[in-house]
XYZ file of C-alpha atoms in Angstrom:
284
model
C 0.130 0.361 -0.097
C 1.278 3.617 -0.922
C 0.317 6.938 0.760
C 0.435 10.359 -1.068
C 0.307 13.366 1.683
C -0.508 16.948 0.699
C 0.491 19.816 2.850
C 3.833 17.473 4.190
C 5.080 20.427 6.229
C 2.513 20.839 8.674
C 2.213 19.649 12.331
C -0.161 17.011 11.653
C 1.388 15.771 8.470
C 4.542 15.320 9.859
C 2.863 13.143 12.887
C 1.281 10.975 10.055
C 4.621 10.697 8.338
C 6.415 9.670 11.338
C 3.887 7.049 11.860
C 3.233 5.428 8.752
C 7.376 5.184 8.692
C 7.347 3.488 12.191
C 4.480 1.319 10.221
C 6.364 0.120 7.471
C 4.037 1.649 4.972
C 5.527 3.343 1.469
C 4.214 7.581 1.153
C 5.180 10.351 -1.111
C 4.997 13.771 0.757
C 4.102 17.326 -1.109
C 4.618 20.160 0.448
C 2.617 23.450 -1.437
C 5.574 24.466 -3.021
C 6.148 20.616 -4.657
C 1.803 20.344 -5.019
C -0.307 23.265 -5.274
C -3.542 21.643 -4.271
C -5.728 24.030 -6.199
C -4.336 23.372 -9.346
C -6.398 20.429 -10.903
C -3.766 19.499 -13.483
C -0.828 19.397 -11.040
C -3.251 17.189 -9.024
C -3.972 15.049 -11.507
C -0.168 14.513 -12.670
C 0.989 13.994 -9.413
C -1.947 11.149 -8.393
C -1.278 9.653 -11.671
C 2.276 9.532 -11.650
C 2.715 8.212 -7.752
C -0.671 6.452 -7.955
C -1.335 6.028 -3.974
C -4.067 3.770 -2.097
C -5.151 6.833 -0.171
C -4.672 10.229 -0.445
C -4.605 12.203 2.970
C -5.230 15.750 2.467
C -3.297 17.451 5.339
C -2.584 21.064 3.316
C -5.351 23.858 4.476
C -5.425 27.841 5.168
C -5.591 27.601 8.730
C -5.286 32.106 9.110
C -8.855 32.078 11.371
C -8.572 35.904 11.433
C -6.744 36.258 8.415
C -9.039 34.953 6.308
C -11.888 37.210 6.621
C -10.491 39.703 4.221
C -8.439 36.867 2.128
C -11.357 34.632 1.922
C -10.394 34.313 -1.540
C -7.528 32.337 -0.595
C -8.646 30.347 2.091
C -11.838 29.421 -0.252
C -9.275 28.226 -2.635
C -7.407 26.107 -0.411
C -10.049 24.468 1.915
C -12.665 24.694 -1.008
C -11.088 24.325 -4.858
C -8.130 22.052 -3.177
C -9.818 19.274 -1.353
C -12.161 19.565 -4.705
C -9.349 18.886 -6.982
C -8.838 15.735 -4.756
C -12.109 14.502 -4.476
C -12.034 14.621 -8.755
C -8.662 12.895 -8.971
C -9.571 9.940 -6.555
C -12.807 9.167 -7.719
C -11.457 9.033 -11.084
C -8.525 6.534 -9.929
C -10.714 4.396 -7.004
C -8.384 5.959 -4.117
C -9.526 6.536 -0.998
C -9.756 10.129 0.488
C -8.917 11.370 4.216
C -9.727 15.070 4.519
C -9.578 17.369 7.349
C -12.513 19.557 8.661
C -12.985 22.041 11.628
C -15.057 22.489 14.524
C -15.705 25.744 13.244
C -18.211 24.960 11.007
C -20.709 24.892 14.005
C -21.990 28.284 15.279
C -21.384 27.444 19.227
C -25.030 28.124 20.158
C -25.909 24.519 20.775
C -24.530 24.739 23.988
C -24.212 20.502 23.545
C -21.604 18.392 22.106
C -22.295 18.261 18.255
C -22.970 15.409 16.670
C -21.777 14.224 13.076
C -25.756 14.553 12.637
C -26.069 18.217 13.309
C -26.109 20.709 10.767
C -23.230 23.049 10.534
C -23.387 27.110 10.778
C -19.779 28.415 10.198
C -19.986 32.312 11.480
C -16.827 33.046 10.067
C -15.112 32.654 6.657
C -12.714 30.154 7.563
C -15.379 28.266 8.872
C -17.719 28.039 5.648
C -13.950 28.000 3.879
C -13.960 24.412 5.274
C -17.634 23.483 5.057
C -17.090 24.432 1.232
C -14.222 21.698 1.292
C -16.775 18.945 2.827
C -19.675 19.527 0.318
C -17.363 19.332 -2.619
C -15.054 15.767 -0.971
C -18.602 14.488 0.212
C -20.427 15.074 -3.144
C -17.511 14.206 -5.516
C -15.862 11.263 -3.922
C -17.365 8.218 -2.594
C -14.505 6.527 -0.835
C -13.792 9.347 1.726
C -13.011 9.639 5.404
C -14.024 13.121 6.325
C -12.768 14.103 9.491
C -13.408 17.217 11.734
C -10.883 17.964 14.459
C -10.045 20.532 16.677
C -7.875 22.815 18.828
C -4.380 20.392 17.218
C -1.637 20.877 18.771
C 2.145 19.455 18.389
C 5.283 20.426 18.355
C 5.510 20.720 14.515
C 6.687 24.122 12.981
C 3.212 25.269 13.126
C 1.836 27.737 15.274
C -0.904 26.524 17.812
C -2.428 27.365 20.983
C -0.333 25.450 23.462
C 2.834 26.416 21.866
C 1.392 30.528 21.967
C 1.262 30.160 25.933
C 4.294 28.818 26.301
C 6.069 31.654 24.434
C 3.549 34.338 26.494
C 4.825 32.959 29.716
C 8.416 33.674 28.706
C 7.548 37.287 27.985
C 5.040 38.159 30.342
C 3.733 38.099 34.101
C 0.468 38.688 33.182
C -1.422 37.100 30.697
C -4.877 36.956 29.933
C -6.932 34.139 27.844
C -10.496 33.637 27.036
C -12.675 31.527 29.389
C -16.053 31.610 27.065
C -14.237 29.724 23.892
C -14.768 26.115 24.717
C -13.910 22.489 22.445
C -11.182 19.883 22.837
C -7.817 19.911 22.535
C -6.306 17.567 20.401
C -2.981 16.261 20.219
C -1.503 15.596 16.501
C 0.707 12.528 17.405
C -2.484 10.567 18.755
C -4.631 12.180 15.955
C -2.051 10.873 13.205
C -2.080 7.180 15.255
C -6.026 7.438 14.788
C -6.182 8.896 11.660
C -4.004 5.440 9.823
C -5.943 2.995 12.192
C -9.434 4.897 10.756
C -8.375 3.574 7.492
C -6.887 0.797 8.342
C -10.739 -0.376 9.066
C -12.579 0.732 5.643
C -15.637 2.418 7.199
C -15.872 5.510 5.463
C -18.169 8.545 6.473
C -17.633 11.217 8.786
C -16.084 11.476 12.116
C -15.278 14.080 14.975
C -11.983 12.955 15.574
C -11.439 14.983 19.270
C -10.782 14.205 22.758
C -13.715 13.004 24.970
C -13.833 15.918 27.729
C -14.239 19.475 27.128
C -12.201 22.443 27.877
C -11.981 26.534 27.760
C -9.043 27.691 26.334
C -8.761 29.414 29.643
C -8.634 25.896 31.655
C -6.270 24.465 28.919
C -3.801 27.515 29.381
C -3.919 27.495 33.265
C -3.278 23.389 32.760
C -0.164 24.290 30.726
C 1.302 26.983 32.847
C 1.090 24.682 35.709
C 3.394 22.025 33.583
C 6.013 24.520 33.243
C 6.152 26.069 36.614
C 4.991 29.390 35.248
C 4.545 32.056 38.519
C 2.846 34.785 36.814
C -0.703 35.713 37.039
C -3.576 34.088 34.474
C -6.640 36.215 33.692
C -10.070 34.438 32.330
C -11.307 37.241 29.947
C -14.288 37.068 27.650
C -13.857 37.029 24.114
C -14.964 40.667 23.653
C -12.223 41.915 24.972
C -9.994 41.117 21.820
C -11.010 42.636 18.971
C -10.611 39.759 16.451
C -11.110 40.116 12.561
C -13.647 36.584 12.839
C -15.990 35.484 15.645
C -14.962 32.276 17.126
C -17.647 29.569 18.311
C -18.470 29.684 21.767
C -19.087 26.406 22.463
C -17.610 23.829 19.308
C -17.123 20.542 21.834
C -17.796 17.743 19.392
C -18.974 13.984 20.035
C -16.559 11.662 19.022
C -19.166 9.251 18.466
C -18.354 6.611 16.225
C -14.805 6.574 16.754
C -14.677 4.483 19.698
C -17.217 1.915 17.558
C -14.747 1.915 14.459
C -11.142 1.616 15.604
C -11.814 0.563 19.438
C -10.692 3.670 21.068
C -11.183 7.120 21.665
C -8.668 9.500 21.825
C -6.732 10.536 25.326
C -8.313 12.946 27.063
C -6.784 16.334 26.737
C -4.835 17.000 30.443
C -3.316 13.404 29.482
C -2.399 14.915 26.402
C -1.369 18.015 27.094
C 1.010 16.677 29.610
C 2.597 14.300 26.965
C 3.259 16.933 25.308
C 5.258 19.465 27.628
C 7.196 15.755 27.872
C 7.893 16.165 24.586
C 8.908 19.452 23.635
C 11.177 19.321 26.881
C 13.053 16.045 25.954
C 13.638 17.840 22.540
C 15.445 21.336 24.293
């Protein structure tokens, strides 16, 4: 079996490549420079040349605030890119793995979102990701559509956990919102679960997150406790930060039927965060 990975420089892609290597599975990895997924001809050429059995799309436009003005590029990468992959995978009878986000929901439910809930994104980033979802579901039959939330890891990308650690090195007082609630998802665990899901052949839509929700504030507090920071952490409301893009307040997703399909759920967020802190400490 051979895999083709797009967006290979991202934190999740790097963990997928490591996991594939551990399992002795062959792969071809493409970053944005070597494969622009918004170009249908380039996608067709790459897939027809490499002849993968599975394509995992890790290429994404993740700048949530920037997408409010730069929405056309967000829609290109998050919408048209998945469309091109879905078309080409369907033409060649290839399985496609595509990642989406909890930001396809408006956050007004105040209860865990299930795969049966209707999306209603409230920012351009979420809308662009929903467009990609719709293309994948309408243009391909062999797909794994995986919604994730608050992904973090030690890769090159900026993520909230790394931001908190950076803030702690420069500030004695940190403010973090306590009215945004979801579930942190460790890239290492997500990579392993993705490959285990592919092995089942159970195509469809999945919410792949941990079993417990937390707020940004709760997560930051735990990170700062683990690294022994002695400053002051202040909980605030989202309105205090005038960001271009509105965020959903409660976007925690129910992970059914992940357990029922691969036999386990992702770890609880405190466990994931503790392992992450140990990992980055060991790499210094």
